[in-house]
Short mmCIF file of C-alpha atoms in Angstrom, two decimals:
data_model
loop_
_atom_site.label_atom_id
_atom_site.label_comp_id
_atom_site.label_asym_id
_atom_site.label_seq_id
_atom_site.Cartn_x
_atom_site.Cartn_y
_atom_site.Cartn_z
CA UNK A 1 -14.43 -13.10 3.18
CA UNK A 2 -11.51 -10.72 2.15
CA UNK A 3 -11.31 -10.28 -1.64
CA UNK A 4 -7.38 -10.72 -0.99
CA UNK A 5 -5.82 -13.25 1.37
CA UNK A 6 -2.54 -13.43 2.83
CA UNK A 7 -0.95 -15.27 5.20
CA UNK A 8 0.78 -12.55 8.16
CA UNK A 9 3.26 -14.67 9.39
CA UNK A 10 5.33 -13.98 10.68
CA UNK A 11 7.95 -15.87 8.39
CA UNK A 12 11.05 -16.72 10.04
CA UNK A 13 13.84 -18.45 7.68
CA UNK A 14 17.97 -19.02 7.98
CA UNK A 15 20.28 -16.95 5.30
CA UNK A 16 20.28 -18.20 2.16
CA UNK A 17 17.34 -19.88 2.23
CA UNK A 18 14.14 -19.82 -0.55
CA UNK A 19 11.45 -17.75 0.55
CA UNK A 20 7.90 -18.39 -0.63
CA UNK A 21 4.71 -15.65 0.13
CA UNK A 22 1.74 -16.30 -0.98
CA UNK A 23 -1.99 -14.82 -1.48
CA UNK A 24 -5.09 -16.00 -2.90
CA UNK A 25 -8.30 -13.83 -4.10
CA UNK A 26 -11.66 -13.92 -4.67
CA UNK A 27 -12.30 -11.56 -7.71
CA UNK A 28 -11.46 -12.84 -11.32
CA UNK A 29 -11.50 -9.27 -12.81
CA UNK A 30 -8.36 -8.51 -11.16
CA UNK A 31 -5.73 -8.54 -13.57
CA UNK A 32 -2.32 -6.67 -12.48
CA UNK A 33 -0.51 -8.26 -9.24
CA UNK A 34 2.13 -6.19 -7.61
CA UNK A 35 4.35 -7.20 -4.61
CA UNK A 36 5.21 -4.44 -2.24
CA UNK A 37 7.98 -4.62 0.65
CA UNK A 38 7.57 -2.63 3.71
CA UNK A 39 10.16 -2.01 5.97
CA UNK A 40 9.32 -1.28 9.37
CA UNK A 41 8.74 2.87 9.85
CA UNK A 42 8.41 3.44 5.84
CA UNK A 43 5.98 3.46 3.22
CA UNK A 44 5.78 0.19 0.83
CA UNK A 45 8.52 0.05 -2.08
CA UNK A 46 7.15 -1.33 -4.98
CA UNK A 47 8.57 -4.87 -5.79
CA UNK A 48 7.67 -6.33 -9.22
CA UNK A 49 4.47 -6.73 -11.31
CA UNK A 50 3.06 -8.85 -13.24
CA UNK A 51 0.12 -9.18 -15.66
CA UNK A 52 -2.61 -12.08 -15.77
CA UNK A 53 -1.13 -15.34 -15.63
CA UNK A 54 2.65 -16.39 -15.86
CA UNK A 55 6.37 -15.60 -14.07
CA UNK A 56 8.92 -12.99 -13.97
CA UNK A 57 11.80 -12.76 -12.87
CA UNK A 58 13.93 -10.06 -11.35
CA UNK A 59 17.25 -10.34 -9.68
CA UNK A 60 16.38 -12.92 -6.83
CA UNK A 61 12.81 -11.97 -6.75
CA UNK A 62 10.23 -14.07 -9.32
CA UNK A 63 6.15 -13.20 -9.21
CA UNK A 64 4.22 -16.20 -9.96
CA UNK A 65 0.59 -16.17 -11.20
CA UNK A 66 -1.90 -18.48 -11.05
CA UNK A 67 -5.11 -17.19 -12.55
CA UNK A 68 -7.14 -20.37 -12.94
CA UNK A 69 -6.20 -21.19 -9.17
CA UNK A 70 -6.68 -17.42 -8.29
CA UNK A 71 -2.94 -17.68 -6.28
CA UNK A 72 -0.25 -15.57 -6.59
CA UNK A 73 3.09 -16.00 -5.21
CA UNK A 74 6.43 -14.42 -4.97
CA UNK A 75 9.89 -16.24 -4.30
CA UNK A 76 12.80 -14.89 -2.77
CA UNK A 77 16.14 -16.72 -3.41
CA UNK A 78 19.15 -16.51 -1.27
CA UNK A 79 17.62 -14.34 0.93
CA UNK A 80 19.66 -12.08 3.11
CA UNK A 81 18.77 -10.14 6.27
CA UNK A 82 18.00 -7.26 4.23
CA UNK A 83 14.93 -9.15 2.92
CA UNK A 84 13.77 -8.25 6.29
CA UNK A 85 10.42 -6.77 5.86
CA UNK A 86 7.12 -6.91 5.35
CA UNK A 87 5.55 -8.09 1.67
CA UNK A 88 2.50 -7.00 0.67
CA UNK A 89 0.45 -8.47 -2.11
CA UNK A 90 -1.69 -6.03 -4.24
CA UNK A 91 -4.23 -6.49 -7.67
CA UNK A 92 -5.66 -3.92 -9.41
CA UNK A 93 -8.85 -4.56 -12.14
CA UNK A 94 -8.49 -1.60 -14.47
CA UNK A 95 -10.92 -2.98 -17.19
CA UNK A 96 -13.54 -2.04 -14.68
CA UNK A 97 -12.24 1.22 -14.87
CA UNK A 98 -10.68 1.68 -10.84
CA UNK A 99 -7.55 2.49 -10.59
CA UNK A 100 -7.44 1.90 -6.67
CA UNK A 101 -5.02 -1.28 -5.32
CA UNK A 102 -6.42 -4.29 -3.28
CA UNK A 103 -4.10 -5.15 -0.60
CA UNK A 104 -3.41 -8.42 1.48
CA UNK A 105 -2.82 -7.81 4.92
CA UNK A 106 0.85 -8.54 4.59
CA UNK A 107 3.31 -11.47 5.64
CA UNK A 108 6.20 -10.44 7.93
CA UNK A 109 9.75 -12.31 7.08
CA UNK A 110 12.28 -12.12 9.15
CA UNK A 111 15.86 -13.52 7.80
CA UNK A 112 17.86 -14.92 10.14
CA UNK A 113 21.82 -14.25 9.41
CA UNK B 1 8.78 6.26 -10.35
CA UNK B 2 7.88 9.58 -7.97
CA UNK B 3 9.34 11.01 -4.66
CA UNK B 4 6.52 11.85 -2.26
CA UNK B 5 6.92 13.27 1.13
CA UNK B 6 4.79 13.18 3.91
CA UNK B 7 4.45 15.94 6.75
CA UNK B 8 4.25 15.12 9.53
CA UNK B 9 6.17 11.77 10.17
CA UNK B 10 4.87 11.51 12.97
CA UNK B 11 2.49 13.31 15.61
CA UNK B 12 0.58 12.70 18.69
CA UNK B 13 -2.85 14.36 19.27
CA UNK B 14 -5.35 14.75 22.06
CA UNK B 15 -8.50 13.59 21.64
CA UNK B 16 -11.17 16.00 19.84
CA UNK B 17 -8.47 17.92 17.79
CA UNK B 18 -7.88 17.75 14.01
CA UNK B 19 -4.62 16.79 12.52
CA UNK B 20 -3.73 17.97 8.76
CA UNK B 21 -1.20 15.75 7.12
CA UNK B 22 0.24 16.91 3.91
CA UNK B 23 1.38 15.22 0.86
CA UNK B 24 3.90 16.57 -1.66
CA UNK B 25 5.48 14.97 -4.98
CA UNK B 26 8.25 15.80 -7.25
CA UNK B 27 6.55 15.32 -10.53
CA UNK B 28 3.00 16.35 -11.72
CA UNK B 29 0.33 13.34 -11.14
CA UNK B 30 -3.08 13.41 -11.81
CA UNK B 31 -4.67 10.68 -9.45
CA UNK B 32 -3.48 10.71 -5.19
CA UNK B 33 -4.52 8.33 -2.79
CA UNK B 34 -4.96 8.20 1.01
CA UNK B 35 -4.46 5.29 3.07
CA UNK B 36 -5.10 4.39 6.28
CA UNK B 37 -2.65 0.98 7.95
CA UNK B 38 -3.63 0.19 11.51
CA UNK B 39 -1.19 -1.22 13.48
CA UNK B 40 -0.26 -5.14 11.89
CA UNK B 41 -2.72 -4.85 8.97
CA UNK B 42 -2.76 -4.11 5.36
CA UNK B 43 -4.01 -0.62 3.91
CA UNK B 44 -7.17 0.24 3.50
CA UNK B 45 -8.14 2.73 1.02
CA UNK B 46 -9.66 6.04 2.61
CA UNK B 47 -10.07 7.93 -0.75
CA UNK B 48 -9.19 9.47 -4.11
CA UNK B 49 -7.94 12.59 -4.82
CA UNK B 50 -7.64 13.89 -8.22
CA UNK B 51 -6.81 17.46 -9.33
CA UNK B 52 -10.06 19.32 -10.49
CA UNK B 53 -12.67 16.75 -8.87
CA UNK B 54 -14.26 16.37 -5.46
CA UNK B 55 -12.61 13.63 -3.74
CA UNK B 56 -14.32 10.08 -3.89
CA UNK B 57 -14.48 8.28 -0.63
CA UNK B 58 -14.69 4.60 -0.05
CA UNK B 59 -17.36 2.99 2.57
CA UNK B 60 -16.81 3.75 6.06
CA UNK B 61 -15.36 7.23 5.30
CA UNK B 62 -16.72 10.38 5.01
CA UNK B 63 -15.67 13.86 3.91
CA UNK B 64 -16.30 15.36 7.50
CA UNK B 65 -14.36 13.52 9.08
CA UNK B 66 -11.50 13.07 6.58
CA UNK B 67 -11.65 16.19 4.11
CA UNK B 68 -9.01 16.40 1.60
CA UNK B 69 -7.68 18.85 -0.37
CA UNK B 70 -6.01 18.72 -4.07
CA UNK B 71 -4.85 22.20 -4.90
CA UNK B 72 -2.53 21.20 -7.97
CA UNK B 73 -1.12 18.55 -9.53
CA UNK B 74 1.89 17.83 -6.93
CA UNK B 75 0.25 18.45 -3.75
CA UNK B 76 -2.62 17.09 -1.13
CA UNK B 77 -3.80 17.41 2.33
CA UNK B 78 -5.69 14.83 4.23
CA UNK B 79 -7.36 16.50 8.03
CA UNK B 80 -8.51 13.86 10.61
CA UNK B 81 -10.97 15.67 12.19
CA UNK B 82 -12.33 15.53 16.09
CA UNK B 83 -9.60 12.62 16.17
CA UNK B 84 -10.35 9.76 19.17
CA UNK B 85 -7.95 6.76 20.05
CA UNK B 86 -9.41 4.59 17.37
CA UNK B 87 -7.51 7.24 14.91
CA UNK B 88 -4.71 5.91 15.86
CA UNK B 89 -2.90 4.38 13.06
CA UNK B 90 -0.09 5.40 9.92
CA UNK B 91 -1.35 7.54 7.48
CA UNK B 92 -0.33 7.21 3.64
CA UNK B 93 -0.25 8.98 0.35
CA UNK B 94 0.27 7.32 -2.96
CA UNK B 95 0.21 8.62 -6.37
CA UNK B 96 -0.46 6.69 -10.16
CA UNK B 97 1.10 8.11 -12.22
CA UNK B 98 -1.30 6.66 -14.94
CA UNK B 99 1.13 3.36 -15.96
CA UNK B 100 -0.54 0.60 -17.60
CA UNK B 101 -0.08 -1.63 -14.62
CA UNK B 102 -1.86 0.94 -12.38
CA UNK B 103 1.18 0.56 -9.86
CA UNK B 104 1.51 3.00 -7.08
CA UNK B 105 4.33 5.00 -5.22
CA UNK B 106 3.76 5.67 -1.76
CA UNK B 107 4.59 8.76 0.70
CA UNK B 108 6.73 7.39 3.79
CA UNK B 109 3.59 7.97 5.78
CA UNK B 110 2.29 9.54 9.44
CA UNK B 111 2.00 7.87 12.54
CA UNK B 112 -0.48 9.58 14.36
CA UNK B 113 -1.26 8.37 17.86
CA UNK B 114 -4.56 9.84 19.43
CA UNK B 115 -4.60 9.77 23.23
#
């Protein structure tokens, strides 16, 4: 079993519409979750963070995280064809003293205009 | 955040040669990583590579096949060595530069294709 899961998609969703991505994990040490977007050809542009449980907001991007569920989610409101991209899911578990990321294997969206 | 840039973007090899891929960034950083993303899947972590220390390689990877470099503080080198097909994937650099959050910038990265 993958210590991060994620579903690849691909996602394909009309303009405007909410976007939800999701990934679950395994490992309760992790403790920062970071959202990446890749477009295609480029290296992955960090998103957002977030630490241990809870929801931020940014723009018309919110992290969501679930730590009791081990699920972490990130929404994408009026999405435009820009949002066009892979997202990649990532944790880190610095108390342990590793600095290295944890990725999911990424969810292509495609945004339909 | 940090600019990195990746040489080359791109490349395509013959089978038994070596490929170095270099790695440079616009700020000092202590801690680099390499990545390796095969075609439709996530990265996987190849090794680190901080200044002043041997590199530390994860499981499945080994220093003669992928030796690395770390000369300073703003600049690394990754060489695939006696590359075959299964090389074949995008190549990336990231750097922490030590945030609380651990976060990580990456390099645009190098799409080497081994034939």
């Amino acid at each position: 079993q993958k210590e991060v899961e994620q579903d690849p998609g691909p996602l394909s969703v009309p303009e405007g519409a909410i976007v939800s991505l999701n990934c679950t994990y395994s490992n309760s040490a992790f403790q920062y979750f970071m959202w990446y977007r890749q477009y295609s050809r480029k290296g992955p542009e960090l998103l957002m963070y977030t630490y241990s449980s809870g929801n931020k907001e940014d723009g018309r991007f919110t992290a969501q995280v679930d730590k009791s569920s081990k699920y972490i989610s990130l929404f994408i409101r009026d999405s435009q064809p820009s949002d066009s991209a892979t997202y990649l899911c990532a944790m880190s578990a610095l108390d342990t003293g590793r600095r290295a990321l944890t990725f999911g294997s990424g969810t292509r969206l495609q945004v339909q205009p | 955040s940090a600019v990195i840039s990746q040489k080359p973007s791109r490349d395509i090899c013959q089978r038994g040669t070596s490929l170095t891929i270099q790695c440079q960034v616009d700020s000092q950083v202590t801690m680099m990583f390499w990545y390796r993303q095969q075609p439709g899947q996530s990265l996987t972590l190849i090794a680190t590579a901080n200044q002043g220390s041997e590199a530390t390689y994860e499981s499945g990877f080994v220093i003669d096949k992928f030796p690395i470099s770390r000369p300073n503080l703003t600049f690394s080198t990754l060489t695939v060595s006696n590359m075959s097909p299964e090389d074949s994937s995008i190549y990336l650099c990231s750097v922490d530069p030590g945030q609380a959050q651990g976060t990580q910038y990456f390099g645009p990265g190098t799409r080497l294709t081994v034939l």
